[in-house]
């Protein structure tokens, strides 16, 4: 992982060759990811949020549009095509582990409670801290308390 001066994750690179770069172009909410560049496929994904800050749509540079149904905490539960077809359904445990995913090939970077999800490590990045799904705990103490 790589982070900027504000503690935001700006890059994620795995040994499997997946290389993602994250952009934060929302001036009102500077920790909100607005674009993801996939270096492996050269695709840019634009992320769109509602007034509560929950992801509701995404658009890939190829022109494909998708709509995301989230719960009241910002956890994505389903992804629909622009035609209204359900492409992906996700179910989580109480601690955020995915126990059902209807389409493993369709990856979402936004996960449990709207955090940045890493499927390899099962960590979710929230602002300046990571949450370990399997342990059900934060990996570092909250410095703001």
mmCIF file of N, CA and C in Angstrom:
data_model
loop_
_atom_site.group_PDB
_atom_site.id
_atom_site.type_symbol
_atom_site.label_atom_id
_atom_site.label_comp_id
_atom_site.label_asym_id
_atom_site.label_seq_id
_atom_site.Cartn_x
_atom_site.Cartn_y
_atom_site.Cartn_z
ATOM 1 N N UNK A 1 0.835 -1.189 0.000
ATOM 2 C CA UNK A 1 0.000 0.000 0.000
ATOM 3 C C UNK A 1 0.876 1.247 0.000
ATOM 4 N N UNK A 2 0.326 2.325 -0.544
ATOM 5 C CA UNK A 2 0.967 3.641 -0.491
ATOM 6 C C UNK A 2 -0.076 4.627 0.015
ATOM 7 N N UNK A 3 0.378 5.587 0.813
ATOM 8 C CA UNK A 3 -0.515 6.579 1.406
ATOM 9 C C UNK A 3 0.001 7.976 1.100
ATOM 10 N N UNK A 4 -0.924 8.943 1.085
ATOM 11 C CA UNK A 4 -0.507 10.331 0.888
ATOM 12 C C UNK A 4 -0.335 11.004 2.246
ATOM 13 N N UNK A 5 -0.070 12.297 2.250
ATOM 14 C CA UNK A 5 0.168 13.043 3.479
ATOM 15 C C UNK A 5 -1.036 13.146 4.389
ATOM 16 N N UNK A 6 -2.235 12.894 3.861
ATOM 17 C CA UNK A 6 -3.455 12.934 4.669
ATOM 18 C C UNK A 6 -3.840 11.555 5.199
ATOM 19 N N UNK A 7 -2.994 10.552 4.956
ATOM 20 C CA UNK A 7 -3.274 9.199 5.425
ATOM 21 C C UNK A 7 -4.223 8.427 4.529
ATOM 22 N N UNK A 8 -4.525 8.956 3.355
ATOM 23 C CA UNK A 8 -5.428 8.278 2.429
ATOM 24 C C UNK A 8 -4.648 7.265 1.599
ATOM 25 N N UNK A 9 -5.238 6.107 1.403
ATOM 26 C CA UNK A 9 -4.588 5.096 0.570
ATOM 27 C C UNK A 9 -4.675 5.543 -0.883
ATOM 28 N N UNK A 10 -3.530 5.658 -1.536
ATOM 29 C CA UNK A 10 -3.505 6.114 -2.926
ATOM 30 C C UNK A 10 -3.088 5.010 -3.891
ATOM 31 N N UNK A 11 -2.576 3.900 -3.364
ATOM 32 C CA UNK A 11 -2.113 2.835 -4.251
ATOM 33 C C UNK A 11 -2.187 1.493 -3.529
ATOM 34 N N UNK A 12 -2.567 0.487 -4.266
ATOM 35 C CA UNK A 12 -2.603 -0.877 -3.762
ATOM 36 C C UNK A 12 -2.030 -1.775 -4.848
ATOM 37 N N UNK A 13 -1.004 -2.532 -4.495
ATOM 38 C CA UNK A 13 -0.349 -3.403 -5.473
ATOM 39 C C UNK A 13 -0.142 -4.769 -4.839
ATOM 40 N N UNK A 14 -0.569 -5.820 -5.546
ATOM 41 C CA UNK A 14 -0.443 -7.171 -5.012
ATOM 42 C C UNK A 14 0.617 -7.952 -5.776
ATOM 43 N N UNK A 15 1.049 -9.041 -5.173
ATOM 44 C CA UNK A 15 2.020 -9.919 -5.833
ATOM 45 C C UNK A 15 1.391 -10.665 -7.009
ATOM 46 N N UNK A 16 0.054 -10.657 -7.074
ATOM 47 C CA UNK A 16 -0.656 -11.315 -8.174
ATOM 48 C C UNK A 16 -0.747 -10.429 -9.410
ATOM 49 N N UNK A 17 -0.236 -9.202 -9.310
ATOM 50 C CA UNK A 17 -0.215 -8.307 -10.465
ATOM 51 C C UNK A 17 -1.296 -7.251 -10.482
ATOM 52 N N UNK A 18 -2.221 -7.266 -9.525
ATOM 53 C CA UNK A 18 -3.269 -6.247 -9.487
ATOM 54 C C UNK A 18 -2.695 -4.957 -8.920
ATOM 55 N N UNK A 19 -2.830 -3.875 -9.657
ATOM 56 C CA UNK A 19 -2.285 -2.582 -9.255
ATOM 57 C C UNK A 19 -3.383 -1.537 -9.411
ATOM 58 N N UNK A 20 -3.883 -1.023 -8.282
ATOM 59 C CA UNK A 20 -4.947 -0.026 -8.280
ATOM 60 C C UNK A 20 -4.427 1.286 -7.729
ATOM 61 N N UNK A 21 -4.899 2.377 -8.308
ATOM 62 C CA UNK A 21 -4.559 3.713 -7.833
ATOM 63 C C UNK A 21 -5.866 4.428 -7.512
ATOM 64 N N UNK A 22 -5.924 5.085 -6.345
ATOM 65 C CA UNK A 22 -7.149 5.714 -5.868
ATOM 66 C C UNK A 22 -7.008 7.231 -5.900
ATOM 67 N N UNK A 23 -8.077 7.891 -6.348
ATOM 68 C CA UNK A 23 -8.088 9.345 -6.452
ATOM 69 C C UNK A 23 -9.216 9.912 -5.611
ATOM 70 N N UNK A 24 -8.955 11.079 -5.022
ATOM 71 C CA UNK A 24 -9.883 11.742 -4.115
ATOM 72 C C UNK A 24 -10.160 13.142 -4.656
ATOM 73 N N UNK A 25 -11.171 13.279 -5.504
ATOM 74 C CA UNK A 25 -11.432 14.549 -6.182
ATOM 75 C C UNK A 25 -12.600 15.322 -5.581
ATOM 76 N N UNK A 26 -13.163 14.852 -4.472
ATOM 77 C CA UNK A 26 -14.283 15.538 -3.832
ATOM 78 C C UNK A 26 -13.723 16.536 -2.814
ATOM 79 N N UNK A 27 -13.820 17.815 -3.124
ATOM 80 C CA UNK A 27 -13.247 18.843 -2.251
ATOM 81 C C UNK A 27 -14.005 18.986 -0.939
ATOM 82 N N UNK A 28 -15.297 18.672 -0.927
ATOM 83 C CA UNK A 28 -16.086 18.770 0.302
ATOM 84 C C UNK A 28 -15.791 17.590 1.228
ATOM 85 N N UNK A 29 -15.604 16.402 0.654
ATOM 86 C CA UNK A 29 -15.288 15.189 1.419
ATOM 87 C C UNK A 29 -13.947 14.642 0.924
ATOM 88 N N UNK A 30 -12.843 15.153 1.450
ATOM 89 C CA UNK A 30 -11.518 14.810 0.909
ATOM 90 C C UNK A 30 -11.077 13.363 1.124
ATOM 91 N N UNK A 31 -11.784 12.590 1.948
ATOM 92 C CA UNK A 31 -11.415 11.186 2.143
ATOM 93 C C UNK A 31 -12.266 10.240 1.295
ATOM 94 N N UNK A 32 -13.128 10.785 0.453
ATOM 95 C CA UNK A 32 -14.018 9.972 -0.385
ATOM 96 C C UNK A 32 -13.333 9.621 -1.707
ATOM 97 N N UNK A 33 -13.247 8.335 -2.007
ATOM 98 C CA UNK A 33 -12.650 7.885 -3.273
ATOM 99 C C UNK A 33 -13.623 8.191 -4.402
ATOM 100 N N UNK A 34 -13.148 8.910 -5.405
ATOM 101 C CA UNK A 34 -14.001 9.272 -6.534
ATOM 102 C C UNK A 34 -13.639 8.525 -7.808
ATOM 103 N N UNK A 35 -12.386 8.103 -7.923
ATOM 104 C CA UNK A 35 -11.940 7.401 -9.126
ATOM 105 C C UNK A 35 -10.926 6.324 -8.745
ATOM 106 N N UNK A 36 -10.950 5.241 -9.498
ATOM 107 C CA UNK A 36 -9.992 4.152 -9.320
ATOM 108 C C UNK A 36 -9.393 3.853 -10.687
ATOM 109 N N UNK A 37 -8.066 3.869 -10.756
ATOM 110 C CA UNK A 37 -7.389 3.513 -12.000
ATOM 111 C C UNK A 37 -6.768 2.139 -11.835
ATOM 112 N N UNK A 38 -7.156 1.206 -12.689
ATOM 113 C CA UNK A 38 -6.621 -0.145 -12.674
ATOM 114 C C UNK A 38 -5.475 -0.201 -13.678
ATOM 115 N N UNK A 39 -4.246 -0.264 -13.188
ATOM 116 C CA UNK A 39 -3.075 -0.291 -14.064
ATOM 117 C C UNK A 39 -3.016 -1.577 -14.891
ATOM 118 N N UNK A 40 -3.612 -2.641 -14.383
ATOM 119 C CA UNK A 40 -3.581 -3.922 -15.091
ATOM 120 C C UNK A 40 -4.438 -3.895 -16.354
ATOM 121 N N UNK A 41 -5.623 -3.270 -16.265
ATOM 122 C CA UNK A 41 -6.545 -3.244 -17.406
ATOM 123 C C UNK A 41 -6.630 -1.876 -18.073
ATOM 124 N N UNK A 42 -5.949 -0.871 -17.511
ATOM 125 C CA UNK A 42 -5.978 0.518 -18.005
ATOM 126 C C UNK A 42 -7.385 1.106 -17.989
ATOM 127 N N UNK A 43 -8.218 0.668 -17.041
ATOM 128 C CA UNK A 43 -9.580 1.192 -16.916
ATOM 129 C C UNK A 43 -9.664 2.178 -15.762
ATOM 130 N N UNK A 44 -10.470 3.201 -15.966
ATOM 131 C CA UNK A 44 -10.776 4.162 -14.909
ATOM 132 C C UNK A 44 -12.219 3.935 -14.489
ATOM 133 N N UNK A 45 -12.439 3.791 -13.193
ATOM 134 C CA UNK A 45 -13.786 3.644 -12.657
ATOM 135 C C UNK A 45 -14.122 4.902 -11.874
ATOM 136 N N UNK A 46 -15.230 5.539 -12.227
ATOM 137 C CA UNK A 46 -15.718 6.714 -11.504
ATOM 138 C C UNK A 46 -16.788 6.256 -10.530
ATOM 139 N N UNK A 47 -16.694 6.713 -9.284
ATOM 140 C CA UNK A 47 -17.634 6.326 -8.236
ATOM 141 C C UNK A 47 -18.515 7.516 -7.886
ATOM 142 N N UNK A 48 -19.826 7.263 -7.740
ATOM 143 C CA UNK A 48 -20.792 8.319 -7.445
ATOM 144 C C UNK A 48 -21.520 7.996 -6.147
ATOM 145 N N UNK A 49 -21.710 9.034 -5.325
ATOM 146 C CA UNK A 49 -22.271 8.857 -3.990
ATOM 147 C C UNK A 49 -23.544 9.679 -3.831
ATOM 148 N N UNK A 50 -24.445 9.210 -2.948
ATOM 149 C CA UNK A 50 -25.662 9.964 -2.660
ATOM 150 C C UNK A 50 -25.393 10.978 -1.546
ATOM 151 N N UNK A 51 -26.438 11.658 -1.087
ATOM 152 C CA UNK A 51 -26.270 12.710 -0.078
ATOM 153 C C UNK A 51 -25.825 12.168 1.278
ATOM 154 N N UNK A 52 -26.079 10.885 1.549
ATOM 155 C CA UNK A 52 -25.621 10.265 2.801
ATOM 156 C C UNK A 52 -24.181 9.771 2.690
ATOM 157 N N UNK A 53 -23.576 9.887 1.516
ATOM 158 C CA UNK A 53 -22.209 9.433 1.320
ATOM 159 C C UNK A 53 -22.091 7.973 0.952
ATOM 160 N N UNK A 54 -23.201 7.351 0.540
ATOM 161 C CA UNK A 54 -23.191 5.943 0.160
ATOM 162 C C UNK A 54 -23.039 5.808 -1.348
ATOM 163 N N UNK A 55 -22.228 4.851 -1.756
ATOM 164 C CA UNK A 55 -22.021 4.585 -3.177
ATOM 165 C C UNK A 55 -23.342 4.158 -3.808
ATOM 166 N N UNK A 56 -23.738 4.808 -4.913
ATOM 167 C CA UNK A 56 -24.967 4.396 -5.590
ATOM 168 C C UNK A 56 -24.757 4.085 -7.070
ATOM 169 N N UNK A 57 -23.630 4.503 -7.647
ATOM 170 C CA UNK A 57 -23.380 4.217 -9.063
ATOM 171 C C UNK A 57 -21.887 4.238 -9.340
ATOM 172 N N UNK A 58 -21.523 3.563 -10.409
ATOM 173 C CA UNK A 58 -20.147 3.596 -10.882
ATOM 174 C C UNK A 58 -20.147 3.482 -12.401
ATOM 175 N N UNK A 59 -19.149 4.108 -12.997
ATOM 176 C CA UNK A 59 -19.028 4.108 -14.446
ATOM 177 C C UNK A 59 -17.596 3.756 -14.812
ATOM 178 N N UNK A 60 -17.445 2.823 -15.733
ATOM 179 C CA UNK A 60 -16.123 2.405 -16.190
ATOM 180 C C UNK A 60 -15.802 3.169 -17.465
ATOM 181 N N UNK A 61 -14.531 3.437 -17.694
ATOM 182 C CA UNK A 61 -14.113 4.238 -18.849
ATOM 183 C C UNK A 61 -14.559 3.642 -20.180
ATOM 184 N N UNK A 62 -14.907 2.365 -20.209
ATOM 185 C CA UNK A 62 -15.425 1.741 -21.434
ATOM 186 C C UNK A 62 -16.847 2.191 -21.743
ATOM 187 N N UNK A 63 -17.483 2.884 -20.783
ATOM 188 C CA UNK A 63 -18.842 3.371 -20.979
ATOM 189 C C UNK A 63 -19.889 2.592 -20.211
ATOM 190 N N UNK A 64 -19.520 1.468 -19.612
ATOM 191 C CA UNK A 64 -20.472 0.672 -18.838
ATOM 192 C C UNK A 64 -20.837 1.396 -17.547
ATOM 193 N N UNK A 65 -22.142 1.385 -17.229
ATOM 194 C CA UNK A 65 -22.644 2.008 -16.002
ATOM 195 C C UNK A 65 -23.273 0.938 -15.127
ATOM 196 N N UNK A 66 -23.084 1.084 -13.825
ATOM 197 C CA UNK A 66 -23.632 0.142 -12.863
ATOM 198 C C UNK A 66 -24.252 0.924 -11.713
ATOM 199 N N UNK A 67 -25.294 0.344 -11.132
ATOM 200 C CA UNK A 67 -25.972 0.968 -10.006
ATOM 201 C C UNK A 67 -25.846 0.051 -8.806
ATOM 202 N N UNK A 68 -25.572 0.649 -7.651
ATOM 203 C CA UNK A 68 -25.293 -0.122 -6.448
ATOM 204 C C UNK A 68 -26.380 0.146 -5.419
ATOM 205 N N UNK A 69 -26.937 -0.925 -4.866
ATOM 206 C CA UNK A 69 -27.898 -0.820 -3.771
ATOM 207 C C UNK A 69 -27.132 -1.063 -2.480
ATOM 208 N N UNK A 70 -27.177 -0.091 -1.571
ATOM 209 C CA UNK A 70 -26.465 -0.189 -0.295
ATOM 210 C C UNK A 70 -27.458 -0.135 0.852
ATOM 211 N N UNK A 71 -27.039 -0.643 2.006
ATOM 212 C CA UNK A 71 -27.880 -0.516 3.189
ATOM 213 C C UNK A 71 -27.649 0.849 3.837
ATOM 214 N N UNK A 72 -28.256 1.070 4.999
ATOM 215 C CA UNK A 72 -28.179 2.383 5.648
ATOM 216 C C UNK A 72 -26.800 2.716 6.205
ATOM 217 N N UNK A 73 -25.873 1.745 6.233
ATOM 218 C CA UNK A 73 -24.512 2.018 6.707
ATOM 219 C C UNK A 73 -23.528 2.218 5.559
ATOM 220 N N UNK A 74 -24.003 2.084 4.323
ATOM 221 C CA UNK A 74 -23.136 2.251 3.167
ATOM 222 C C UNK A 74 -22.533 0.964 2.655
ATOM 223 N N UNK A 75 -22.975 -0.175 3.177
ATOM 224 C CA UNK A 75 -22.483 -1.468 2.722
ATOM 225 C C UNK A 75 -23.178 -1.853 1.420
ATOM 226 N N UNK A 76 -22.425 -2.069 0.337
ATOM 227 C CA UNK A 76 -23.065 -2.466 -0.923
ATOM 228 C C UNK A 76 -23.637 -3.881 -0.836
ATOM 229 N N UNK A 77 -24.903 -4.027 -1.256
ATOM 230 C CA UNK A 77 -25.582 -5.318 -1.192
ATOM 231 C C UNK A 77 -25.843 -5.926 -2.561
ATOM 232 N N UNK A 78 -25.967 -5.071 -3.591
ATOM 233 C CA UNK A 78 -26.255 -5.573 -4.936
ATOM 234 C C UNK A 78 -25.740 -4.591 -5.973
ATOM 235 N N UNK A 79 -25.396 -5.131 -7.137
ATOM 236 C CA UNK A 79 -24.958 -4.317 -8.274
ATOM 237 C C UNK A 79 -25.868 -4.644 -9.448
ATOM 238 N N UNK A 80 -26.367 -3.590 -10.104
ATOM 239 C CA UNK A 80 -27.267 -3.742 -11.241
ATOM 240 C C UNK A 80 -26.651 -3.106 -12.477
ATOM 241 N N UNK A 81 -26.948 -3.687 -13.637
ATOM 242 C CA UNK A 81 -26.508 -3.095 -14.901
ATOM 243 C C UNK A 81 -27.408 -1.913 -15.231
ATOM 244 N N UNK A 82 -27.062 -1.163 -16.260
ATOM 245 C CA UNK A 82 -27.896 -0.033 -16.674
ATOM 246 C C UNK A 82 -29.241 -0.508 -17.218
ATOM 247 N N UNK A 83 -29.358 -1.801 -17.544
ATOM 248 C CA UNK A 83 -30.625 -2.384 -18.001
ATOM 249 C C UNK A 83 -31.488 -2.883 -16.853
ATOM 250 N N UNK A 84 -30.969 -2.834 -15.631
ATOM 251 C CA UNK A 84 -31.713 -3.289 -14.472
ATOM 252 C C UNK A 84 -31.473 -4.737 -14.090
ATOM 253 N N UNK A 85 -30.548 -5.411 -14.751
ATOM 254 C CA UNK A 85 -30.229 -6.794 -14.404
ATOM 255 C C UNK A 85 -29.305 -6.839 -13.190
ATOM 256 N N UNK A 86 -29.623 -7.717 -12.235
ATOM 257 C CA UNK A 86 -28.744 -7.866 -11.079
ATOM 258 C C UNK A 86 -27.506 -8.649 -11.503
ATOM 259 N N UNK A 87 -26.344 -8.029 -11.364
ATOM 260 C CA UNK A 87 -25.086 -8.654 -11.749
ATOM 261 C C UNK A 87 -24.361 -9.277 -10.575
ATOM 262 N N UNK A 88 -24.645 -8.777 -9.376
ATOM 263 C CA UNK A 88 -23.909 -9.231 -8.196
ATOM 264 C C UNK A 88 -24.773 -9.006 -6.966
ATOM 265 N N UNK A 89 -24.796 -9.998 -6.097
ATOM 266 C CA UNK A 89 -25.447 -9.864 -4.800
ATOM 267 C C UNK A 89 -24.438 -10.278 -3.740
ATOM 268 N N UNK A 90 -24.358 -9.490 -2.658
ATOM 269 C CA UNK A 90 -23.375 -9.742 -1.608
ATOM 270 C C UNK A 90 -24.093 -9.810 -0.267
ATOM 271 N N UNK A 91 -23.727 -10.796 0.543
ATOM 272 C CA UNK A 91 -24.242 -10.900 1.904
ATOM 273 C C UNK A 91 -23.058 -10.982 2.860
ATOM 274 N N UNK A 92 -23.198 -10.331 4.007
ATOM 275 C CA UNK A 92 -22.106 -10.187 4.969
ATOM 276 C C UNK A 92 -22.502 -10.758 6.325
ATOM 277 N N UNK A 93 -21.488 -11.151 7.107
ATOM 278 C CA UNK A 93 -21.711 -11.478 8.510
ATOM 279 C C UNK A 93 -21.807 -10.164 9.285
ATOM 280 N N UNK A 94 -22.103 -10.254 10.566
ATOM 281 C CA UNK A 94 -22.222 -9.047 11.390
ATOM 282 C C UNK A 94 -20.909 -8.278 11.490
ATOM 283 N N UNK A 95 -19.774 -8.963 11.304
ATOM 284 C CA UNK A 95 -18.470 -8.308 11.388
ATOM 285 C C UNK A 95 -17.896 -7.926 10.032
ATOM 286 N N UNK A 96 -18.655 -8.142 8.960
ATOM 287 C CA UNK A 96 -18.251 -7.665 7.648
ATOM 288 C C UNK A 96 -17.657 -8.680 6.708
ATOM 289 N N UNK A 97 -17.561 -9.939 7.123
ATOM 290 C CA UNK A 97 -17.014 -10.951 6.219
ATOM 291 C C UNK A 97 -18.063 -11.315 5.169
ATOM 292 N N UNK A 98 -17.643 -11.415 3.930
ATOM 293 C CA UNK A 98 -18.558 -11.803 2.859
ATOM 294 C C UNK A 98 -18.787 -13.304 2.950
ATOM 295 N N UNK A 99 -20.054 -13.716 3.152
ATOM 296 C CA UNK A 99 -20.337 -15.145 3.176
ATOM 297 C C UNK A 99 -21.116 -15.598 1.949
ATOM 298 N N UNK A 100 -21.583 -14.652 1.128
ATOM 299 C CA UNK A 100 -22.189 -14.998 -0.155
ATOM 300 C C UNK A 100 -21.876 -13.900 -1.157
ATOM 301 N N UNK A 101 -21.351 -14.300 -2.302
ATOM 302 C CA UNK A 101 -21.062 -13.379 -3.401
ATOM 303 C C UNK A 101 -21.471 -14.091 -4.680
ATOM 304 N N UNK A 102 -22.491 -13.573 -5.344
ATOM 305 C CA UNK A 102 -23.039 -14.256 -6.516
ATOM 306 C C UNK A 102 -22.168 -14.115 -7.761
ATOM 307 N N UNK A 103 -21.209 -13.187 -7.758
ATOM 308 C CA UNK A 103 -20.377 -12.973 -8.946
ATOM 309 C C UNK A 103 -18.971 -12.562 -8.502
ATOM 310 N N UNK A 104 -18.114 -13.533 -8.297
ATOM 311 C CA UNK A 104 -16.756 -13.257 -7.816
ATOM 312 C C UNK A 104 -15.910 -12.508 -8.836
ATOM 313 N N UNK A 105 -16.259 -12.603 -10.109
ATOM 314 C CA UNK A 105 -15.485 -11.926 -11.153
ATOM 315 C C UNK A 105 -15.709 -10.419 -11.171
ATOM 316 N N UNK A 106 -16.835 -9.965 -10.632
ATOM 317 C CA UNK A 106 -17.141 -8.534 -10.582
ATOM 318 C C UNK A 106 -16.677 -8.003 -9.225
ATOM 319 N N UNK A 107 -15.583 -7.277 -9.213
ATOM 320 C CA UNK A 107 -14.997 -6.797 -7.962
ATOM 321 C C UNK A 107 -15.435 -5.368 -7.651
ATOM 322 N N UNK A 108 -15.801 -5.145 -6.402
ATOM 323 C CA UNK A 108 -16.100 -3.803 -5.896
ATOM 324 C C UNK A 108 -14.983 -3.396 -4.953
ATOM 325 N N UNK A 109 -14.498 -2.164 -5.072
ATOM 326 C CA UNK A 109 -13.471 -1.699 -4.141
ATOM 327 C C UNK A 109 -14.097 -1.179 -2.854
ATOM 328 N N UNK A 110 -15.359 -0.790 -2.907
ATOM 329 C CA UNK A 110 -16.068 -0.318 -1.719
ATOM 330 C C UNK A 110 -16.753 -1.516 -1.087
ATOM 331 N N UNK A 111 -16.552 -1.684 0.219
ATOM 332 C CA UNK A 111 -17.089 -2.850 0.908
ATOM 333 C C UNK A 111 -17.891 -2.482 2.140
ATOM 334 N N UNK A 112 -17.773 -3.315 3.164
ATOM 335 C CA UNK A 112 -18.512 -3.202 4.423
ATOM 336 C C UNK A 112 -18.449 -1.777 4.973
ATOM 337 N N UNK A 113 -19.600 -1.222 5.298
ATOM 338 C CA UNK A 113 -19.750 0.137 5.836
ATOM 339 C C UNK A 113 -19.135 1.212 4.944
ATOM 340 N N UNK A 114 -18.976 0.917 3.658
ATOM 341 C CA UNK A 114 -18.460 1.910 2.717
ATOM 342 C C UNK A 114 -16.961 2.079 2.737
ATOM 343 N N UNK A 115 -16.244 1.158 3.381
ATOM 344 C CA UNK A 115 -14.787 1.245 3.432
ATOM 345 C C UNK A 115 -14.140 0.676 2.182
ATOM 346 N N UNK A 116 -12.859 0.925 2.047
ATOM 347 C CA UNK A 116 -12.072 0.437 0.915
ATOM 348 C C UNK A 116 -11.657 -1.005 1.205
ATOM 349 N N UNK A 117 -12.209 -1.949 0.447
ATOM 350 C CA UNK A 117 -12.040 -3.378 0.721
ATOM 351 C C UNK A 117 -10.890 -3.980 -0.074
ATOM 352 N N UNK A 118 -10.046 -4.743 0.622
ATOM 353 C CA UNK A 118 -8.965 -5.484 -0.020
ATOM 354 C C UNK A 118 -9.274 -6.976 0.124
ATOM 355 N N UNK A 119 -9.684 -7.652 -0.965
ATOM 356 C CA UNK A 119 -10.070 -9.063 -0.853
ATOM 357 C C UNK A 119 -8.912 -9.999 -0.520
ATOM 358 N N UNK A 120 -7.682 -9.595 -0.800
ATOM 359 C CA UNK A 120 -6.526 -10.446 -0.531
ATOM 360 C C UNK A 120 -6.218 -10.523 0.966
ATOM 361 N N UNK A 121 -6.218 -9.377 1.644
ATOM 362 C CA UNK A 121 -5.893 -9.339 3.072
ATOM 363 C C UNK A 121 -7.126 -9.384 3.965
ATOM 364 N N UNK A 122 -8.305 -9.184 3.388
ATOM 365 C CA UNK A 122 -9.574 -9.096 4.129
ATOM 366 C C UNK A 122 -9.572 -7.914 5.097
ATOM 367 N N UNK A 123 -8.860 -6.855 4.726
ATOM 368 C CA UNK A 123 -8.849 -5.628 5.514
ATOM 369 C C UNK A 123 -9.717 -4.584 4.828
ATOM 370 N N UNK A 124 -10.360 -3.749 5.639
ATOM 371 C CA UNK A 124 -11.140 -2.635 5.115
ATOM 372 C C UNK A 124 -10.520 -1.355 5.645
ATOM 373 N N UNK A 125 -10.190 -0.463 4.739
ATOM 374 C CA UNK A 125 -9.542 0.802 5.096
ATOM 375 C C UNK A 125 -10.611 1.875 5.285
ATOM 376 N N UNK A 126 -10.631 2.475 6.480
ATOM 377 C CA UNK A 126 -11.542 3.572 6.807
ATOM 378 C C UNK A 126 -10.694 4.779 7.183
ATOM 379 N N UNK A 127 -10.647 5.773 6.337
ATOM 380 C CA UNK A 127 -9.896 6.977 6.669
ATOM 381 C C UNK A 127 -8.434 6.687 6.912
ATOM 382 N N UNK A 128 -8.036 6.632 8.191
ATOM 383 C CA UNK A 128 -6.636 6.394 8.526
ATOM 384 C C UNK A 128 -6.407 5.073 9.254
ATOM 385 N N UNK A 129 -7.443 4.240 9.336
ATOM 386 C CA UNK A 129 -7.300 2.967 10.050
ATOM 387 C C UNK A 129 -7.830 1.814 9.219
ATOM 388 N N UNK A 130 -7.321 0.625 9.528
ATOM 389 C CA UNK A 130 -7.784 -0.591 8.872
ATOM 390 C C UNK A 130 -8.578 -1.429 9.863
ATOM 391 N N UNK A 131 -9.627 -2.060 9.343
ATOM 392 C CA UNK A 131 -10.464 -2.961 10.125
ATOM 393 C C UNK A 131 -10.231 -4.381 9.625
ATOM 394 N N UNK A 132 -9.898 -5.291 10.544
ATOM 395 C CA UNK A 132 -9.667 -6.694 10.211
ATOM 396 C C UNK A 132 -10.988 -7.443 10.332
ATOM 397 N N UNK A 133 -11.522 -7.861 9.200
ATOM 398 C CA UNK A 133 -12.824 -8.528 9.171
ATOM 399 C C UNK A 133 -12.796 -9.836 9.949
ATOM 400 N N UNK A 134 -11.761 -10.630 9.741
ATOM 401 C CA UNK A 134 -11.702 -11.954 10.366
ATOM 402 C C UNK A 134 -11.597 -11.864 11.882
ATOM 403 N N UNK A 135 -10.866 -10.871 12.390
ATOM 404 C CA UNK A 135 -10.736 -10.691 13.837
ATOM 405 C C UNK A 135 -11.889 -9.873 14.410
ATOM 406 N N UNK A 136 -12.560 -9.096 13.562
ATOM 407 C CA UNK A 136 -13.637 -8.228 14.042
ATOM 408 C C UNK A 136 -13.100 -7.077 14.870
ATOM 409 N N UNK A 137 -11.867 -6.634 14.555
ATOM 410 C CA UNK A 137 -11.208 -5.578 15.334
ATOM 411 C C UNK A 137 -10.438 -4.636 14.428
ATOM 412 N N UNK A 138 -10.170 -3.459 14.981
ATOM 413 C CA UNK A 138 -9.310 -2.499 14.290
ATOM 414 C C UNK A 138 -7.865 -2.952 14.444
ATOM 415 N N UNK A 139 -7.038 -2.655 13.457
ATOM 416 C CA UNK A 139 -5.632 -3.063 13.523
ATOM 417 C C UNK A 139 -4.782 -2.071 14.304
ATOM 418 N N UNK A 140 -5.291 -0.855 14.515
ATOM 419 C CA UNK A 140 -4.582 0.167 15.290
ATOM 420 C C UNK A 140 -5.577 0.874 16.201
ATOM 421 N N UNK A 141 -5.101 1.463 17.308
ATOM 422 C CA UNK A 141 -6.014 2.202 18.179
ATOM 423 C C UNK A 141 -6.472 3.500 17.519
ATOM 424 N N UNK A 142 -7.595 4.015 17.987
ATOM 425 C CA UNK A 142 -8.131 5.271 17.472
ATOM 426 C C UNK A 142 -7.375 6.421 18.124
ATOM 427 N N UNK A 143 -6.620 7.172 17.342
ATOM 428 C CA UNK A 143 -5.804 8.254 17.895
ATOM 429 C C UNK A 143 -6.626 9.495 18.224
ATOM 430 N N UNK A 144 -7.885 9.545 17.780
ATOM 431 C CA UNK A 144 -8.713 10.725 18.016
ATOM 432 C C UNK A 144 -9.478 10.652 19.328
ATOM 433 N N UNK A 145 -9.352 9.545 20.051
ATOM 434 C CA UNK A 145 -10.073 9.421 21.329
ATOM 435 C C UNK A 145 -9.210 9.950 22.448
#
